[in-house]
C-alpha positions as a printed Julia matrix, in Angstrom:
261×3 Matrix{Float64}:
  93.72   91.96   90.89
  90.03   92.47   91.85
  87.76   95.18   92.7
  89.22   95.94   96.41
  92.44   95.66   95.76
  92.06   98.9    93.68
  91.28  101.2    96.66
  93.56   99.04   98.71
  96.48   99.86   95.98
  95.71  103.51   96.58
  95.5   103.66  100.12
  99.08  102.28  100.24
 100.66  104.36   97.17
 101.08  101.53   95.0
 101.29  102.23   91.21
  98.84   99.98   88.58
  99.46   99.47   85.06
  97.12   99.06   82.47
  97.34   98.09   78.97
  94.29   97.58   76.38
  94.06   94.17   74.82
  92.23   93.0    71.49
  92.64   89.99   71.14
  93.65   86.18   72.11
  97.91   86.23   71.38
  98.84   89.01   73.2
  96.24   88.18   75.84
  98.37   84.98   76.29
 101.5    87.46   76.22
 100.14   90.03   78.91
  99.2    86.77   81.41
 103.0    86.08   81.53
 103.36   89.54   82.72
 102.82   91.69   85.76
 100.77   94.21   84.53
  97.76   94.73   86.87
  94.86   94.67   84.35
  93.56   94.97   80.72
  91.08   97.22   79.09
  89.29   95.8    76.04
  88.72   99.54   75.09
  86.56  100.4    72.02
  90.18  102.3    70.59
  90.0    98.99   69.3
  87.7   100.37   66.43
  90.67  102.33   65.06
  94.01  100.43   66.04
  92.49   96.8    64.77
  89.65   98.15   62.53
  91.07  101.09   60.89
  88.58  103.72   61.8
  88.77  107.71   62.2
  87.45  107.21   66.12
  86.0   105.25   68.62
  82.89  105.7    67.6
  82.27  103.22   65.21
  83.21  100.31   67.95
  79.38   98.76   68.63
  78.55   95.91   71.05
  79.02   93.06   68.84
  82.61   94.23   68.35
  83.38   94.58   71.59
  81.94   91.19   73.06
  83.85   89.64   70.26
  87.07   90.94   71.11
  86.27   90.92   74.87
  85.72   86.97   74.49
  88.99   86.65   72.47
  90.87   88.9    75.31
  89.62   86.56   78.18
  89.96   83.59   76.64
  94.12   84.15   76.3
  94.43   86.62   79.71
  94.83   83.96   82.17
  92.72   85.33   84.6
  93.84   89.13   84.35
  91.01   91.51   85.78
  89.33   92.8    82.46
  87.95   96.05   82.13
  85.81   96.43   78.55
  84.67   99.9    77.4
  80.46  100.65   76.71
  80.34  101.41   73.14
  79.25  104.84   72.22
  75.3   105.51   72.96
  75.01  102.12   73.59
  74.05  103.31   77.76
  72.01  105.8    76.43
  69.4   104.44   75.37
  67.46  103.87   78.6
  68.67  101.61   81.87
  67.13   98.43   80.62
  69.26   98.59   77.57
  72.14  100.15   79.07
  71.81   97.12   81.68
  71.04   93.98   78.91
  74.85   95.95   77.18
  76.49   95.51   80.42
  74.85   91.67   80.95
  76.33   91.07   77.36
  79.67   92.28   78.19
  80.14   90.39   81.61
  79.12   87.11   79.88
  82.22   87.75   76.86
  84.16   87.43   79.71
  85.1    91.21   81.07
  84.92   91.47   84.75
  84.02   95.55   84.81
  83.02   98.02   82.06
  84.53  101.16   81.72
  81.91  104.29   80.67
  82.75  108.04   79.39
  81.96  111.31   80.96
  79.78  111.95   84.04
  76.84  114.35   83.05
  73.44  112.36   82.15
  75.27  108.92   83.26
  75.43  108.89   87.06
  72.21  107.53   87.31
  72.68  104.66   84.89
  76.24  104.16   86.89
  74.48  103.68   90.26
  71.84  101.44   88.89
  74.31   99.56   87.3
  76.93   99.31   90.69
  73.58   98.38   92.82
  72.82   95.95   90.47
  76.41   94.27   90.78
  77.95   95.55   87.57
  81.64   97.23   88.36
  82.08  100.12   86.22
  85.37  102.19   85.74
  84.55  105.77   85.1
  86.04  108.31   82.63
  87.29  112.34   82.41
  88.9   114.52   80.81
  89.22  113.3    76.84
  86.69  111.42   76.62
  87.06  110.01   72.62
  83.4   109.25   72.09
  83.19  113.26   72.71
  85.42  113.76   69.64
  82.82  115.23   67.62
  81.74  117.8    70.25
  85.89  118.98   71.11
  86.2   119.3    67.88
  89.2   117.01   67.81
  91.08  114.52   70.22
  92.29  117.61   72.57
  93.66  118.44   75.81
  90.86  118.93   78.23
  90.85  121.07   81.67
  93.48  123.62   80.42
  90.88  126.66   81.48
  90.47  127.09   85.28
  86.49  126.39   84.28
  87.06  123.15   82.27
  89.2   122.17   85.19
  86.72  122.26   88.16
  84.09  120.62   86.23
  86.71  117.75   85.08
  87.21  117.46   89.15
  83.22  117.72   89.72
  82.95  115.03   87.07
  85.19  112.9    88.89
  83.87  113.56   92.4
  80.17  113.07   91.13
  81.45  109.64   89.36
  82.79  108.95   92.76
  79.41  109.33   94.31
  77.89  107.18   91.89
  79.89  104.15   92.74
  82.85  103.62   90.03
  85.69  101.45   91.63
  88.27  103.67   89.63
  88.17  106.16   86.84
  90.69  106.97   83.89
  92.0   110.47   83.43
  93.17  111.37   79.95
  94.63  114.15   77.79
  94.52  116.33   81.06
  97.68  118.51   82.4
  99.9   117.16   84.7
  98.91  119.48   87.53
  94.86  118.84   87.16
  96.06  114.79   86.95
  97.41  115.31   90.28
  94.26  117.34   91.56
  91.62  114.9    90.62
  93.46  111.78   92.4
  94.05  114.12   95.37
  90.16  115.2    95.22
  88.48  111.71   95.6
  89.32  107.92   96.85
  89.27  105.67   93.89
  92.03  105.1    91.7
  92.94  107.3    88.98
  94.78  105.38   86.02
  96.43  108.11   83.86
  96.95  108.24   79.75
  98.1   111.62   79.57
  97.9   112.81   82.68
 101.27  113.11   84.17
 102.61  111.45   86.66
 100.94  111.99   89.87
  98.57  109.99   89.49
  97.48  106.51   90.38
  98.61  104.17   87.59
  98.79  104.45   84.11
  97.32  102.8    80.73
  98.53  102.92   77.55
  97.47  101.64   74.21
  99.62   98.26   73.73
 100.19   99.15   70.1
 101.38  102.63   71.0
 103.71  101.34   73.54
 105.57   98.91   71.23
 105.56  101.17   68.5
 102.98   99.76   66.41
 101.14  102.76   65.6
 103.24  105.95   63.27
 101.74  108.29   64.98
 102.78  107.91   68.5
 100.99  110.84   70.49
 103.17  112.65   73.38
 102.19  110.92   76.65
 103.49  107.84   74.93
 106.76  105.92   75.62
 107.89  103.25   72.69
 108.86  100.53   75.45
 109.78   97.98   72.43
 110.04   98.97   68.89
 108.31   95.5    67.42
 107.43   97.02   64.02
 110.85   97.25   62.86
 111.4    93.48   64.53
 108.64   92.39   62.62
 109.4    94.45   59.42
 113.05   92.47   59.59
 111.42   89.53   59.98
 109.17   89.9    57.06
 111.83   91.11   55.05
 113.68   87.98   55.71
 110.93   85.44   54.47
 110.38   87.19   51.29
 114.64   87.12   50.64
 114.5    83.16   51.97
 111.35   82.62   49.08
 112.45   84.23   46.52
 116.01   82.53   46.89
 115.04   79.2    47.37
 116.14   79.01   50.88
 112.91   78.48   52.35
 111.78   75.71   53.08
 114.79   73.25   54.27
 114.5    69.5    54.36
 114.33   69.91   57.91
 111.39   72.45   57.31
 109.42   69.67   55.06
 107.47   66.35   55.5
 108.98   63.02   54.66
């Protein structure tokens, strides 16, 4: 999939699946797969890292784990997030962030909210960076919702969600995520402009959908509501785990066949 084909996929009502990616073994999974494309997103600052939010992913972290991504991904479009402030600190650095990105190997970044960004957006489209665009719950806002909370639920918070996303529109984003949103304002916003919208709590109507890869296979105990356990691979792995320590302990482990002549 490449930048086109996004617009293309909407024009024709075709559905695109997203799921973020961290690092090089399930990059080498998700290339055996279908799945349209990966975000490197800076969630990776709590589900690998351990942290409270997103905020504490910076742009060492995320070339690092972009590089690992696209080294396993097998050519998978890559979409990597811009770490918190990190494009607000005035185009040149927002632009040398971007350049730093590209070269770990992502083919697009992905950046939150719409107020005091456009302009960087635009500069950075013109200048031949693809950038995915953001609304709704945007995580690096945590601090200023007060939580990670549904957004748009007021008729107000709603039109200015759909602004957000027309206005990102008009700054040049190839596509835009849509999170913690209702169902009904999902649907608005990818009725209201012409770029994809790829939904995480956002209902259905929608353009595609992303989910956290750890969410979806039931990595995480605290699976939030949008989220679908496709494969439960922590008890799998807790069996497995289990089993070494019996085989140890017994003696069972290793077998002739399991050791060097």
């Amino acid at each position: 999939m490449q930048i086109p084909d996004f617009v293309k996929r909407k024009k024709t009502h075709a559905k695109i699946s997203c799921v973020t990616c961290y690092d090089y073994p399930y990059a080498q999974l998700l290339a055996k797969t279908d799945i349209d494309f990966l975000l490197v997103g800076d969630s990776v600052a709590m589900v690998v890292h351990g942290h409270p939010s997103t905020l504490l992913a910076d742009i060492e972290m995320m070339c690092l784990h972009t590089s690992a991504v696209a080294r396993g991904a097998g050519g998978k479009f890559l979409v990597t997030d811009m770490p918190f402030l990190e494009h607000r600190k005035g185009l040149s650095k927002a632009v040398s962030a971007a350049q730093r990105l590209l070269r770990a190997g992502a083919n697009a970044i992905k950046i939150e909210g719409a107020e005091g960004n456009l302009e960087t957006i635009h500069s950075l489209v013109t200048a031949g960076v693809p950038v995915m665009g953001h609304v709704g719950l945007t995580p690096q806002f945590v601090n200023t919702f007060g939580g990670f909370k549904v957004q748009g639920r007021e008729s107000a918070a709603a039109e200015q969600i759909v602004a957000d996303a027309k206005a990102l529109e008009a700054a040049g984003v190839f596509a835009m995520v849509a999170e913690g949103v209702p169902a009904s304002l999902g649907k608005l916003v990818a009725e209201s402009v012409s770029v994809p919208i790829i939904g995480i709590g956002a209902g259905v109507d929608v353009d595609g959908q992303v989910l956290v890869l750890q969410d979806m296979l039931g990595l995480n105990p605290k699976i939030p509501r949008f989220v679908r356990v496709f494969a439960d691979v922590a008890t799998t792995s807790l069996d497995g785990l289990h089993a070494f320590d019996r085989a140890v302990k017994a003696g069972t482990f290793p077998t002739a066949a399991e050791s060097y002549t």
